[in-house]
Coordinates of C-alpha atoms in Angstrom, one line a residue:
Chain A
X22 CA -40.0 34.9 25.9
X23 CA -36.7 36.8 25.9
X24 CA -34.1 34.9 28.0
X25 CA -31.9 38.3 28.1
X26 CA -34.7 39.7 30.4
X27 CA -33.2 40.8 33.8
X28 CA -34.3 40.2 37.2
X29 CA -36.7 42.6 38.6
X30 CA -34.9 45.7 40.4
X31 CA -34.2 44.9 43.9
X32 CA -36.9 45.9 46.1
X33 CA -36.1 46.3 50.0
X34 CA -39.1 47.2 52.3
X35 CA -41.1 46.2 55.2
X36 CA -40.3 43.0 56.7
X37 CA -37.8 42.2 54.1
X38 CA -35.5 45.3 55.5
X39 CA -35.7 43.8 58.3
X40 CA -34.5 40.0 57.5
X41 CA -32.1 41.6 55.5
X42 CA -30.5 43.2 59.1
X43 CA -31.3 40.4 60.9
X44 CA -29.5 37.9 58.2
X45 CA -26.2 40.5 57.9
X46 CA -26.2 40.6 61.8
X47 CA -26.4 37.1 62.4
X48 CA -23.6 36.1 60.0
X49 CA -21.1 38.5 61.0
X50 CA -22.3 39.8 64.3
X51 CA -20.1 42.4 64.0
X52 CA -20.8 46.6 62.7
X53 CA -21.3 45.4 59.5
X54 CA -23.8 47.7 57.6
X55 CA -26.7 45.8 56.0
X56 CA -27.5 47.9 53.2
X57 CA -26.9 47.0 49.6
X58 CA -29.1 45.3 47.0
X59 CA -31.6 42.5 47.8
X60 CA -33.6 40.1 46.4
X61 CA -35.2 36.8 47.1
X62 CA -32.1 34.8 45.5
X63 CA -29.8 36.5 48.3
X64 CA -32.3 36.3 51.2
X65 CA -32.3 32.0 49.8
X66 CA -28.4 32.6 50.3
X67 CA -27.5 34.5 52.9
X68 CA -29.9 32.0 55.4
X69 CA -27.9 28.8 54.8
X70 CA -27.6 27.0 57.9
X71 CA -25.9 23.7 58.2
X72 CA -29.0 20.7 58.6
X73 CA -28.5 17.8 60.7
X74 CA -31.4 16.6 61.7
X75 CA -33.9 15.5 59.1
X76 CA -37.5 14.1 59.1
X77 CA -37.9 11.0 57.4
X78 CA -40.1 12.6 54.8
X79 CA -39.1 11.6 50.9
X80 CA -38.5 14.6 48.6
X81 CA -41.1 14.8 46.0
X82 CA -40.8 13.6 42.8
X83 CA -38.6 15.3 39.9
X84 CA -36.6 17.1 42.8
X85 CA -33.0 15.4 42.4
X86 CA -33.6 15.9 38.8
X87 CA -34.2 19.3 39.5
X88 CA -31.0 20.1 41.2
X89 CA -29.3 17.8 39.1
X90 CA -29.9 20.5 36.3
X91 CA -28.6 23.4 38.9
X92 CA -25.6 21.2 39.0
X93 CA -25.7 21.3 35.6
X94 CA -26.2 24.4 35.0
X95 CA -22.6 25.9 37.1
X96 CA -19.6 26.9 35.2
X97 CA -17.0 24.3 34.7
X98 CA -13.6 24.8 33.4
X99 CA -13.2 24.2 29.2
X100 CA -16.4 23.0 29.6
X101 CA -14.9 19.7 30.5
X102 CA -17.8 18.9 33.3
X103 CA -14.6 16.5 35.2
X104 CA -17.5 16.0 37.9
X105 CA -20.4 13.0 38.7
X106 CA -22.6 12.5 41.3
X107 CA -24.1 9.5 42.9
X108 CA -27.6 9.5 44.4
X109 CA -28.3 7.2 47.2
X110 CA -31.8 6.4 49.4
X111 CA -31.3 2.3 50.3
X112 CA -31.3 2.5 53.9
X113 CA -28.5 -0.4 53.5
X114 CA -26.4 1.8 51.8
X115 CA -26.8 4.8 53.4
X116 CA -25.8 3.0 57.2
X117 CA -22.3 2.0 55.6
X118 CA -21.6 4.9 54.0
X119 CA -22.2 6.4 57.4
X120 CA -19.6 4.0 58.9
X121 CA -17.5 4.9 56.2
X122 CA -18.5 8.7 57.3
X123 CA -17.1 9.2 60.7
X124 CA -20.4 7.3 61.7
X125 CA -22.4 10.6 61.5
X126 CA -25.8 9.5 62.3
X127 CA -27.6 11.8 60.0
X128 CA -26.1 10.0 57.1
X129 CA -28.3 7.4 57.8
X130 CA -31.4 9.6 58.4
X131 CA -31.5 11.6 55.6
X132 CA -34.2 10.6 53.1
X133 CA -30.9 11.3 50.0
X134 CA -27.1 10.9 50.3
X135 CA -25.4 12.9 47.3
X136 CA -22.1 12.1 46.8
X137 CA -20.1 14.6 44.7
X138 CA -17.4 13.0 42.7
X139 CA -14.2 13.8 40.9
X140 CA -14.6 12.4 37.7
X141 CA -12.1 12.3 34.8
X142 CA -13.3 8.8 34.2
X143 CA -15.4 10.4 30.6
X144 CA -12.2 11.8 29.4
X145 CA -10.3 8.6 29.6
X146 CA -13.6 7.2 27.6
X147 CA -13.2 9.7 25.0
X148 CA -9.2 9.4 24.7
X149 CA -9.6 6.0 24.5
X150 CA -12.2 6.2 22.0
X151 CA -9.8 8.5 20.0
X152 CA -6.7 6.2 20.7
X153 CA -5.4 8.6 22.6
X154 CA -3.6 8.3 26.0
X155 CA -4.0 11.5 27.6
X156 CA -0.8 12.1 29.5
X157 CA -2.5 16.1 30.8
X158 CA -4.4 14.2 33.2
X159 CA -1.4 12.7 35.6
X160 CA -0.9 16.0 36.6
X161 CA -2.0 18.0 39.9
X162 CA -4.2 20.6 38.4
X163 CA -6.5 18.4 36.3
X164 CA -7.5 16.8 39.8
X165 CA -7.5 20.7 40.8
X166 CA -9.9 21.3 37.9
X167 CA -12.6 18.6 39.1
X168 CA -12.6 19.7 42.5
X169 CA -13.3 22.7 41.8
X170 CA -16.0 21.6 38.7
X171 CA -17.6 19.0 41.7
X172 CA -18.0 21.8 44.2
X173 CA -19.7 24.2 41.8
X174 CA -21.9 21.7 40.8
X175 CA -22.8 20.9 44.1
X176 CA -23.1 24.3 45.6
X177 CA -26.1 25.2 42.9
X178 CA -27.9 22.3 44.2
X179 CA -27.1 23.0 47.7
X180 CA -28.8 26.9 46.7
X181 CA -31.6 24.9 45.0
X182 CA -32.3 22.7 47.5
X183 CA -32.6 25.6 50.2
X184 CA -34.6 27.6 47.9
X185 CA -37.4 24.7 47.9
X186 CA -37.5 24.6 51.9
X187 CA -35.3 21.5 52.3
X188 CA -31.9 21.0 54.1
X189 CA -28.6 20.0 53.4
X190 CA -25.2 19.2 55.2
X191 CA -21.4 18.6 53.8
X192 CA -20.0 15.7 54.5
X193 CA -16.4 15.8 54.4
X194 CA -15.8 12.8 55.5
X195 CA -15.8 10.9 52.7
X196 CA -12.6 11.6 52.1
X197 CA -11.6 9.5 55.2
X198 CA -11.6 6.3 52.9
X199 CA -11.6 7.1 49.5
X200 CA -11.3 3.9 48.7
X201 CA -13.7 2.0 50.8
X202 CA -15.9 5.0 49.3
X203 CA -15.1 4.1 45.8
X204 CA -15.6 0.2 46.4
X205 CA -18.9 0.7 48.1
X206 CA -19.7 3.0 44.9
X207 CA -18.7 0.8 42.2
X208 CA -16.8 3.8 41.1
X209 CA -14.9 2.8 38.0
X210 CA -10.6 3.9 37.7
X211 CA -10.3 7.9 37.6
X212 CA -13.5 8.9 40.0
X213 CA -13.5 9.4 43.3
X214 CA -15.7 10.7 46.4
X215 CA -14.7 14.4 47.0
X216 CA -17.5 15.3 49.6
X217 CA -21.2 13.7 50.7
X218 CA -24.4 16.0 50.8
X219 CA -26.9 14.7 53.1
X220 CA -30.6 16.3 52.0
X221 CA -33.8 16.2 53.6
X222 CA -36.2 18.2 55.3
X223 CA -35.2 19.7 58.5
X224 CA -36.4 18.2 62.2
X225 CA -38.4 21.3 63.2
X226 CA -37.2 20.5 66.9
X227 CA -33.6 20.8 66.3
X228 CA -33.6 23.9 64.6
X229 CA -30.2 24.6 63.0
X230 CA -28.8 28.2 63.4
X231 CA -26.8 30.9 61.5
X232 CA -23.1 30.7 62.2
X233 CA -21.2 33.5 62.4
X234 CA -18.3 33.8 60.2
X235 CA -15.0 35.9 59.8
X236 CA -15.3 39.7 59.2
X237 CA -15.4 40.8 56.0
X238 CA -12.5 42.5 56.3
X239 CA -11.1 39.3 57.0
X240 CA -11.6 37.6 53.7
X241 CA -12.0 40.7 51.5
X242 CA -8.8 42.4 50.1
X243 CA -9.1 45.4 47.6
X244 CA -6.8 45.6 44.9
X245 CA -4.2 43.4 47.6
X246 CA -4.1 41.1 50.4
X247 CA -3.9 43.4 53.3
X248 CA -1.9 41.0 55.9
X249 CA -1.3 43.4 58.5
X250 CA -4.2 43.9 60.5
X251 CA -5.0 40.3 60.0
X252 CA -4.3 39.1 63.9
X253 CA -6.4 41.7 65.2
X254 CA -9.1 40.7 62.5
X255 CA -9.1 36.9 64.0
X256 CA -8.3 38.4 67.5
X257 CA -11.7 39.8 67.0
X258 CA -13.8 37.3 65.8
X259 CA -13.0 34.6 68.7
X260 CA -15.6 36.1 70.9
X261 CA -18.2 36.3 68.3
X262 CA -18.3 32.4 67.8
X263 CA -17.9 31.7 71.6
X264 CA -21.3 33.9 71.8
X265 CA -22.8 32.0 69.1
X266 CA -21.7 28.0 70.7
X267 CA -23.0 29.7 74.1
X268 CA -26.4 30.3 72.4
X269 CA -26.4 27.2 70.8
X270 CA -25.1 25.1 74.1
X271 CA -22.2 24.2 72.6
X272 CA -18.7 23.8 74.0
X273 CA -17.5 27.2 74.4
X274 CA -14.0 27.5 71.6
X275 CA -12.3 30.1 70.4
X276 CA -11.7 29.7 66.6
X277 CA -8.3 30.3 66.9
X278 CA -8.1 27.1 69.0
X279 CA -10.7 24.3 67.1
X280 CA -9.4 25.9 63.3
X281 CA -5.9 24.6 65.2
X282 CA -6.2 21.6 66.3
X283 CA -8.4 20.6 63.5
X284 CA -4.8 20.9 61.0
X285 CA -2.2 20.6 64.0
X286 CA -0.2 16.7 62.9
X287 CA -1.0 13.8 61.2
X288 CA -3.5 12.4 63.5
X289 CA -5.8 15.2 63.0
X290 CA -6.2 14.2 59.5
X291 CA -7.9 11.1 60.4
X292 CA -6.1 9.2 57.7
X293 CA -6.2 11.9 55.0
X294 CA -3.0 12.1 55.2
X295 CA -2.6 9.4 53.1
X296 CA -5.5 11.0 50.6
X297 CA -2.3 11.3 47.6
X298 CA -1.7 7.6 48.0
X299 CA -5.4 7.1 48.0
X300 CA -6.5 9.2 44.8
X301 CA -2.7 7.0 42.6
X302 CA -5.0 4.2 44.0
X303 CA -8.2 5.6 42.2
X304 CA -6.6 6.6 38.7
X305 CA -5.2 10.2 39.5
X306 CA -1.0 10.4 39.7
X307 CA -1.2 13.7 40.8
X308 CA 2.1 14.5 39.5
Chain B
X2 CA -39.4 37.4 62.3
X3 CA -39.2 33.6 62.3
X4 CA -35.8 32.6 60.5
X5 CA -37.2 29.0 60.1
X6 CA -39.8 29.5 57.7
X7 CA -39.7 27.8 54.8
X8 CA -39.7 29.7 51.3
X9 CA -43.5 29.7 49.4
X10 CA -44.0 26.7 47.5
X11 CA -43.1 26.2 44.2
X12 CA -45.6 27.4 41.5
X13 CA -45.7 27.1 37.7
X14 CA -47.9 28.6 35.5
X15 CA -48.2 30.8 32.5
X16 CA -45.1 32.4 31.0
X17 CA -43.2 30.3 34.2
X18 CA -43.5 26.9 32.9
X19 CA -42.4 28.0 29.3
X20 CA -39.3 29.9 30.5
X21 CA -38.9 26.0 32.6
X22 CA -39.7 24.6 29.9
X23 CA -36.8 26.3 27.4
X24 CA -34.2 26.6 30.1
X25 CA -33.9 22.7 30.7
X26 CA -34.2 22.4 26.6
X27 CA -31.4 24.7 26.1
X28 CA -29.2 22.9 28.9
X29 CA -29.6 19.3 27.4
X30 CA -31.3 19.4 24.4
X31 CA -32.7 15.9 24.9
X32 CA -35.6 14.4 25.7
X33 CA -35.5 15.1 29.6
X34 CA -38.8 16.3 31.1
X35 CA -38.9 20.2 32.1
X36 CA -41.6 19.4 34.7
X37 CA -40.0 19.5 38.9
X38 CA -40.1 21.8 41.3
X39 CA -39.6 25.6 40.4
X40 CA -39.2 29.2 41.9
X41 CA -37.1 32.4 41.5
X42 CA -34.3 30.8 42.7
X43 CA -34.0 27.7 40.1
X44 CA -34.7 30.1 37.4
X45 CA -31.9 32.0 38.4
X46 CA -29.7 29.4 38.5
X47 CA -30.8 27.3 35.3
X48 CA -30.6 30.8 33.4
X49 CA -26.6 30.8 33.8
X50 CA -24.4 31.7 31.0
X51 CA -20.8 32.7 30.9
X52 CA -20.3 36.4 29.9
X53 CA -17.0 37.2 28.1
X54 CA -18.1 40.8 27.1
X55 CA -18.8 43.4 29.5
X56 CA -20.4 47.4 29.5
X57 CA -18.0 49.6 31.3
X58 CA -20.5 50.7 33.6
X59 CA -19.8 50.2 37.6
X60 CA -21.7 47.9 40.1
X61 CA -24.1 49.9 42.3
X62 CA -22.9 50.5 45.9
X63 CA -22.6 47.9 48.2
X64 CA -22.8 45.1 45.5
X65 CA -19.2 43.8 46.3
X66 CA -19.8 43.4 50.2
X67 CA -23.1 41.6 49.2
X68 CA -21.8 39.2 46.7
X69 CA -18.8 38.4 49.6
X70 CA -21.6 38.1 52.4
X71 CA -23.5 35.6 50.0
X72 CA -19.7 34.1 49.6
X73 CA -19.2 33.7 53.5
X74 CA -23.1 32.1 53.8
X75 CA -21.5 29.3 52.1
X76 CA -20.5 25.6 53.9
X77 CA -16.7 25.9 54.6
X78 CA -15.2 22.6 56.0
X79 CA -15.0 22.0 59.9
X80 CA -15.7 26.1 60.4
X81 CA -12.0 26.6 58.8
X82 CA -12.6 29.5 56.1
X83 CA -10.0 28.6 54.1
X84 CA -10.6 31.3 51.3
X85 CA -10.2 35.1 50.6
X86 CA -11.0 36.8 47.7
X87 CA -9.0 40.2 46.2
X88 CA -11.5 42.8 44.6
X89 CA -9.3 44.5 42.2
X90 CA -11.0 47.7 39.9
X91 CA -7.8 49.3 39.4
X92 CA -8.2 49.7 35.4
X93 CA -3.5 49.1 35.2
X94 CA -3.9 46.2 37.5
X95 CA -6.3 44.4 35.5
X96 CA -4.6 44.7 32.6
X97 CA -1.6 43.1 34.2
X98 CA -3.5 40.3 35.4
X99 CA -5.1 40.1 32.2
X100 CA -1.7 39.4 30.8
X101 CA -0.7 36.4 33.4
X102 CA -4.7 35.3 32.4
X103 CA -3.5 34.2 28.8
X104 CA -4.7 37.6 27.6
X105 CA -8.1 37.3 27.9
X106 CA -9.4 40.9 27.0
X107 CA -12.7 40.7 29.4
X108 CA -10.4 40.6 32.6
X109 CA -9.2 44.5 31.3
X110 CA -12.7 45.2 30.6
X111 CA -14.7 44.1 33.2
X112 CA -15.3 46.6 36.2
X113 CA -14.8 44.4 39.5
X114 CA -12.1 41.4 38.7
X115 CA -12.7 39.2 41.9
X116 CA -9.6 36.3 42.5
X117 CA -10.3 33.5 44.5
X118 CA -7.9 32.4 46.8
X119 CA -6.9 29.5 48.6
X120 CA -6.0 30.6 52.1
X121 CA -4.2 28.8 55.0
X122 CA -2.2 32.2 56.0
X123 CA -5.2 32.6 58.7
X124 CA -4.4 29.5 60.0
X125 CA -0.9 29.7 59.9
X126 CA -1.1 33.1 61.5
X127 CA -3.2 30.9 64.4
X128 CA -0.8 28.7 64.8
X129 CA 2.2 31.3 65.3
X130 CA -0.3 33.2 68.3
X131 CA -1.0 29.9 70.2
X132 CA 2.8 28.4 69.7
X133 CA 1.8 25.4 67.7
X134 CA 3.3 24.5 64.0
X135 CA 0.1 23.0 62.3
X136 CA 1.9 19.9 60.4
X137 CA -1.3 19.2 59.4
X138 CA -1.4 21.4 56.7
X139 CA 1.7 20.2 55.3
X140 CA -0.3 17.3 53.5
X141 CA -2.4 17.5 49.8
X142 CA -5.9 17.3 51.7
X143 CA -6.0 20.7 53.9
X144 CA -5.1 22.3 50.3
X145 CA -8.3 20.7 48.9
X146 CA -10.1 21.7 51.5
X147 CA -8.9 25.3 50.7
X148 CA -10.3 24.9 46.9
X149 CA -13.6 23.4 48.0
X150 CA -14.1 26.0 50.4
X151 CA -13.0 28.9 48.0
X152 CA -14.9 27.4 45.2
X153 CA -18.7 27.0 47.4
X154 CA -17.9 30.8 48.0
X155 CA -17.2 31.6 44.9
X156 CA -20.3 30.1 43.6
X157 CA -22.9 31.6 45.9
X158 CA -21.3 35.1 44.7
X159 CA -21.7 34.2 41.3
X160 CA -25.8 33.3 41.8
X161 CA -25.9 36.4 43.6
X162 CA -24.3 38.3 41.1
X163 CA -26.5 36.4 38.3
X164 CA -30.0 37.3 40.7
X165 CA -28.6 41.4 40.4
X166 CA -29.1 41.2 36.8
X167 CA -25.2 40.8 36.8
X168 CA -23.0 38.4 34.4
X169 CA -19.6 36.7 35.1
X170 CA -17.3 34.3 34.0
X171 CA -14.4 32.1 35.9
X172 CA -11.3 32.8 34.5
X173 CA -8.8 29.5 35.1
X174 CA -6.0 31.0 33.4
X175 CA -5.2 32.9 36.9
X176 CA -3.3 29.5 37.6
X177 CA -1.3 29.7 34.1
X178 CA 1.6 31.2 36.3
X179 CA 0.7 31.3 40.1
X180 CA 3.7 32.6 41.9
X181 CA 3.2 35.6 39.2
X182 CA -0.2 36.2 40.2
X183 CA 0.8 36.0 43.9
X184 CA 3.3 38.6 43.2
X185 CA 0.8 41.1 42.2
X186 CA -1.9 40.8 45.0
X187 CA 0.6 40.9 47.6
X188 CA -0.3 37.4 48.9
X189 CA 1.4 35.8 52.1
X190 CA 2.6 33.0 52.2
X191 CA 0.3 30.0 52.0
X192 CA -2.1 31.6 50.0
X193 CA -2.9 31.3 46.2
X194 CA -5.0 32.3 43.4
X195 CA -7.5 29.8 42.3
X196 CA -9.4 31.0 40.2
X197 CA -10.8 34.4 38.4
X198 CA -13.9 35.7 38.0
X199 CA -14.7 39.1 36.0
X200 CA -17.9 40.3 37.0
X201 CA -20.0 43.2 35.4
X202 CA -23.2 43.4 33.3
X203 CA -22.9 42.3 30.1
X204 CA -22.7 44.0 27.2
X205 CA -25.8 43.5 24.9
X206 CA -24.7 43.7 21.3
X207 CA -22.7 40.9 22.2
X208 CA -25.0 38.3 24.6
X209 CA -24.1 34.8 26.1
X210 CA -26.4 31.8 25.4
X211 CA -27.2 29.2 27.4
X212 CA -24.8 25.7 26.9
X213 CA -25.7 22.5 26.4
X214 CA -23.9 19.9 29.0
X215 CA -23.9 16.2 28.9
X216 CA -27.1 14.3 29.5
X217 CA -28.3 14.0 33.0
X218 CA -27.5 10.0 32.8
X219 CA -24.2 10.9 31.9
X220 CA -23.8 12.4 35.8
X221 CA -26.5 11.0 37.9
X222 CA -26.2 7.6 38.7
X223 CA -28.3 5.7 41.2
X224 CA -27.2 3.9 44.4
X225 CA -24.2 2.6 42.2
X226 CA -21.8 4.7 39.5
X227 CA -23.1 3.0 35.8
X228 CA -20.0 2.9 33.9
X229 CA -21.5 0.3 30.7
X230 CA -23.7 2.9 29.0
X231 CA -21.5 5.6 29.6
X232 CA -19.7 5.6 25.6
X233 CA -23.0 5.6 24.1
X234 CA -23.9 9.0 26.4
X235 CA -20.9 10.3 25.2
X236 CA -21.1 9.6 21.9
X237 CA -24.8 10.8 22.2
X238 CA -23.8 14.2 23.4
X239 CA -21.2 15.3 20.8
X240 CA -23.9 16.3 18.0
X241 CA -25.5 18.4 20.6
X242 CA -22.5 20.8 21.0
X243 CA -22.2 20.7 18.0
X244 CA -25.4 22.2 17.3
X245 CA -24.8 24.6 19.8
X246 CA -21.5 25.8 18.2
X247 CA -23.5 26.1 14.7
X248 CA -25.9 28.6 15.9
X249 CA -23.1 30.3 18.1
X250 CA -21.4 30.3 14.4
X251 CA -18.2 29.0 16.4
X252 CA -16.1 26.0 15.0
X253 CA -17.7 22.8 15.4
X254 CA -16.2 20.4 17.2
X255 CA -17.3 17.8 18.9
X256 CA -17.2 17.8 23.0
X257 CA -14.8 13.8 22.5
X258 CA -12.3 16.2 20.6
X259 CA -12.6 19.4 22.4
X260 CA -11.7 17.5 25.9
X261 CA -9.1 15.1 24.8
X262 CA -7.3 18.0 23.1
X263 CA -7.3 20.1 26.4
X264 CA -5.7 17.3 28.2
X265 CA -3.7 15.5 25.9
X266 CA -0.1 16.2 26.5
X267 CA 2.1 18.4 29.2
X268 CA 1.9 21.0 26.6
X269 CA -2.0 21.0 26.6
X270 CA -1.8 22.4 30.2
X271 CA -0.4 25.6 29.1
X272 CA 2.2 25.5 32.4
X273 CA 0.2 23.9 34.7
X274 CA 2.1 20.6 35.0
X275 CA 4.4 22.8 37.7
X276 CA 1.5 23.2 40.0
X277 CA 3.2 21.0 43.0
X278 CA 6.4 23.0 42.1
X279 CA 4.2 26.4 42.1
X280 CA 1.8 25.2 44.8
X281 CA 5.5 24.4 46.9
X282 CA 7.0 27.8 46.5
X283 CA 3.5 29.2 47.7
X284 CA 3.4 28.2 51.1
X285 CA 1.8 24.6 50.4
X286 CA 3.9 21.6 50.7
X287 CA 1.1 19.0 49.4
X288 CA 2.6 16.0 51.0

């Protein structure tokens, strides 16, 4: 077996040209052309749609192993691996992480509850097994450097999950009590929740959907950012996701108006405001 | 064309479940079991390696716009879309960037450098059209909800770039001197560099091998975080790397002493204990 073997060429034909189109269309609903190389690892990708709704079905056995070695298997910066990640199915558990969780219900339902952590708690081990005390990690971009090791990790298992027919959702709220999170945990000093991940199978009759995101000339910049046309860009792309919440009965919103009120003050935070005081709490100084 | 189908299942057989079989070797290099759930997608994703030698040769067309579209399939936080990424291929302009990148020869020689950026300028820009002044984003959590969200998108590029028969690697040294960086992609205000990634196929006289990361019960832990066997793991790990570092004929050193050295002192962090300061003149206030 020769591990330096590549893929097979990308082959585009039949019905596959035409989930490719339908895939491109859906996510940008805009002239996009939907041409370009394919394979089955893109088509996994590019049909990611937010689950939740799950059946009560458990996964079957050796799958969180499995996407614990996706996880694994992501890049992380000086191979320092600053990330963790709990795996939760007591239905105890789950229902008071979910009040911790903005009380989303499908925290509850989902047969697993990942929660990604932040986790410079193995570094502080081996410091303190070398009498060492480590004065890097106080700073800002350490805790930079495990959010961005956490959501790596997670995102492989998110593509893994998808690719074996199950859901997944984000839970962001987690962050709205770090520390109730870290107590309910038993997460020791220098680890902390950064996101949820509820997985399951989806409910076949609530059938999540594509959403339509900015253009790609939105969020792609050759050679340099290229602010000026950038109203227009978003001017544009209103319309698109009030078509998309119409299809989907949901309260018709222009992006430009939920993306700001979602950031406007304080008390659209909902308490993360205070998420600096709440990670000094947790071990990180964040100087 | 029914978007809701579920992939084919898993199957294993033949030269499949010995390629599974040395991938999850090569990761741990323990005694974890190879057997799970398995497709072209996990074997994509397992098979990562970091590439830090690259053929001059170009990406087929349409490969960038398909590694962004995998990028914007990705989860992003409440809809927000609080990344970009700058495509640069200009042959001076990676060279300068390769400079600010601690000199790291593979960001000249790659051909496509991508930068991933943290981007509130879209919101900001939002804002200004509907009157409001956001003091929301004023606060540390809105910026990590930038990095998450850049990071997921970077990630699904990188397994799409991985399933073209592509290689990468993330290059963290883009935050070595931010405002620098920002200077040379012409980026607005409240926008920032994360992270770089050269992508391009790798050059074969020179491959990447697969390496080893700590022990699955060093990262999964079950309904509760299990802090008590954690030094033993640790400790358990470092003759692993060290193997791997033999046969890579690099310096062995084990992963306790590689990882305390990187975050020891101010010093270790090679001008990245001024991230508030940078992330401050940048747009970000991180309150």
């Amino acid at each position: 077996m020769n591990l330096v073997d590549q893929p097979d060429p990308p082959k585009v034909a039949g019905g596959e040209a035409e989930r490719q189109t339908e895939l491109i269309r859906l996510r940008y609903r805009d002239d996009m052309a939907a041409d370009g190389p394919w394979n089955e690892v893109i088509a996994t990708i590019l049909s990611h749609r937010s689950v939740r709704a799950f059946l009560p079905t458990k996964l079957p056995a050796g799958t969180l192993e499995r996407l614990v070695a996706a996880a694994s298997a992501a890049s992380t910066s000086s191979n320092l691996q600053t990330w963790s990640v709990v795996a939760i199915e007591d239905q105890a558990r789950k229902d008071r992480l979910a009040i911790l969780g903005a009380e989303q219900k499908f925290i509850s339902q989902c047969p697993l509850f990942l929660v990604w952590c932040v986790d410079h708690s193995r570094l502080h081990l081996a410091g303190a097994e070398r009498q060492m005390t480590l004065g890097g990690l106080d700073y800002l971009e350490p805790f930079m450097v495990g959010v961005v090791d956490a959501a790596l990790a997670a995102q492989n298992a998110a593509i893994a999950a998808e690719s074996l027919g199950l859901g997944f959702v984000y839970i962001g709220a987690m962050r709205n009590r770090p520390e109730d999170v870290a107590a309910e945990l038993g997460l020791p000093s220098g680890v902390m929740g950064l996101f949820g991940m509820c997985v399951g199978y989806a409910d076949p009759t609530r059938p999540a959907d594509i959403k339509v995101r900015l253009p790609q000339n939105a969020v792609l910049h050759r050679e340099q950012y290229h602010a000026d046309s950038m109203p227009e860009v978003i001017a544009a792309y209103d319309p698109r996701l009030v078509e998309f919440q119409r299809e989907q009965a949901m309260r018709e919103t222009p992006w430009t108006k939920l993306a700001t009120e979602r950031v406007k003050d304080i008390e659209a935070l909902r308490g993360r405001d205070r998420m600096r005081q709440a990670l000094n709490n947790l071990g990180f100084p964040i100087r």
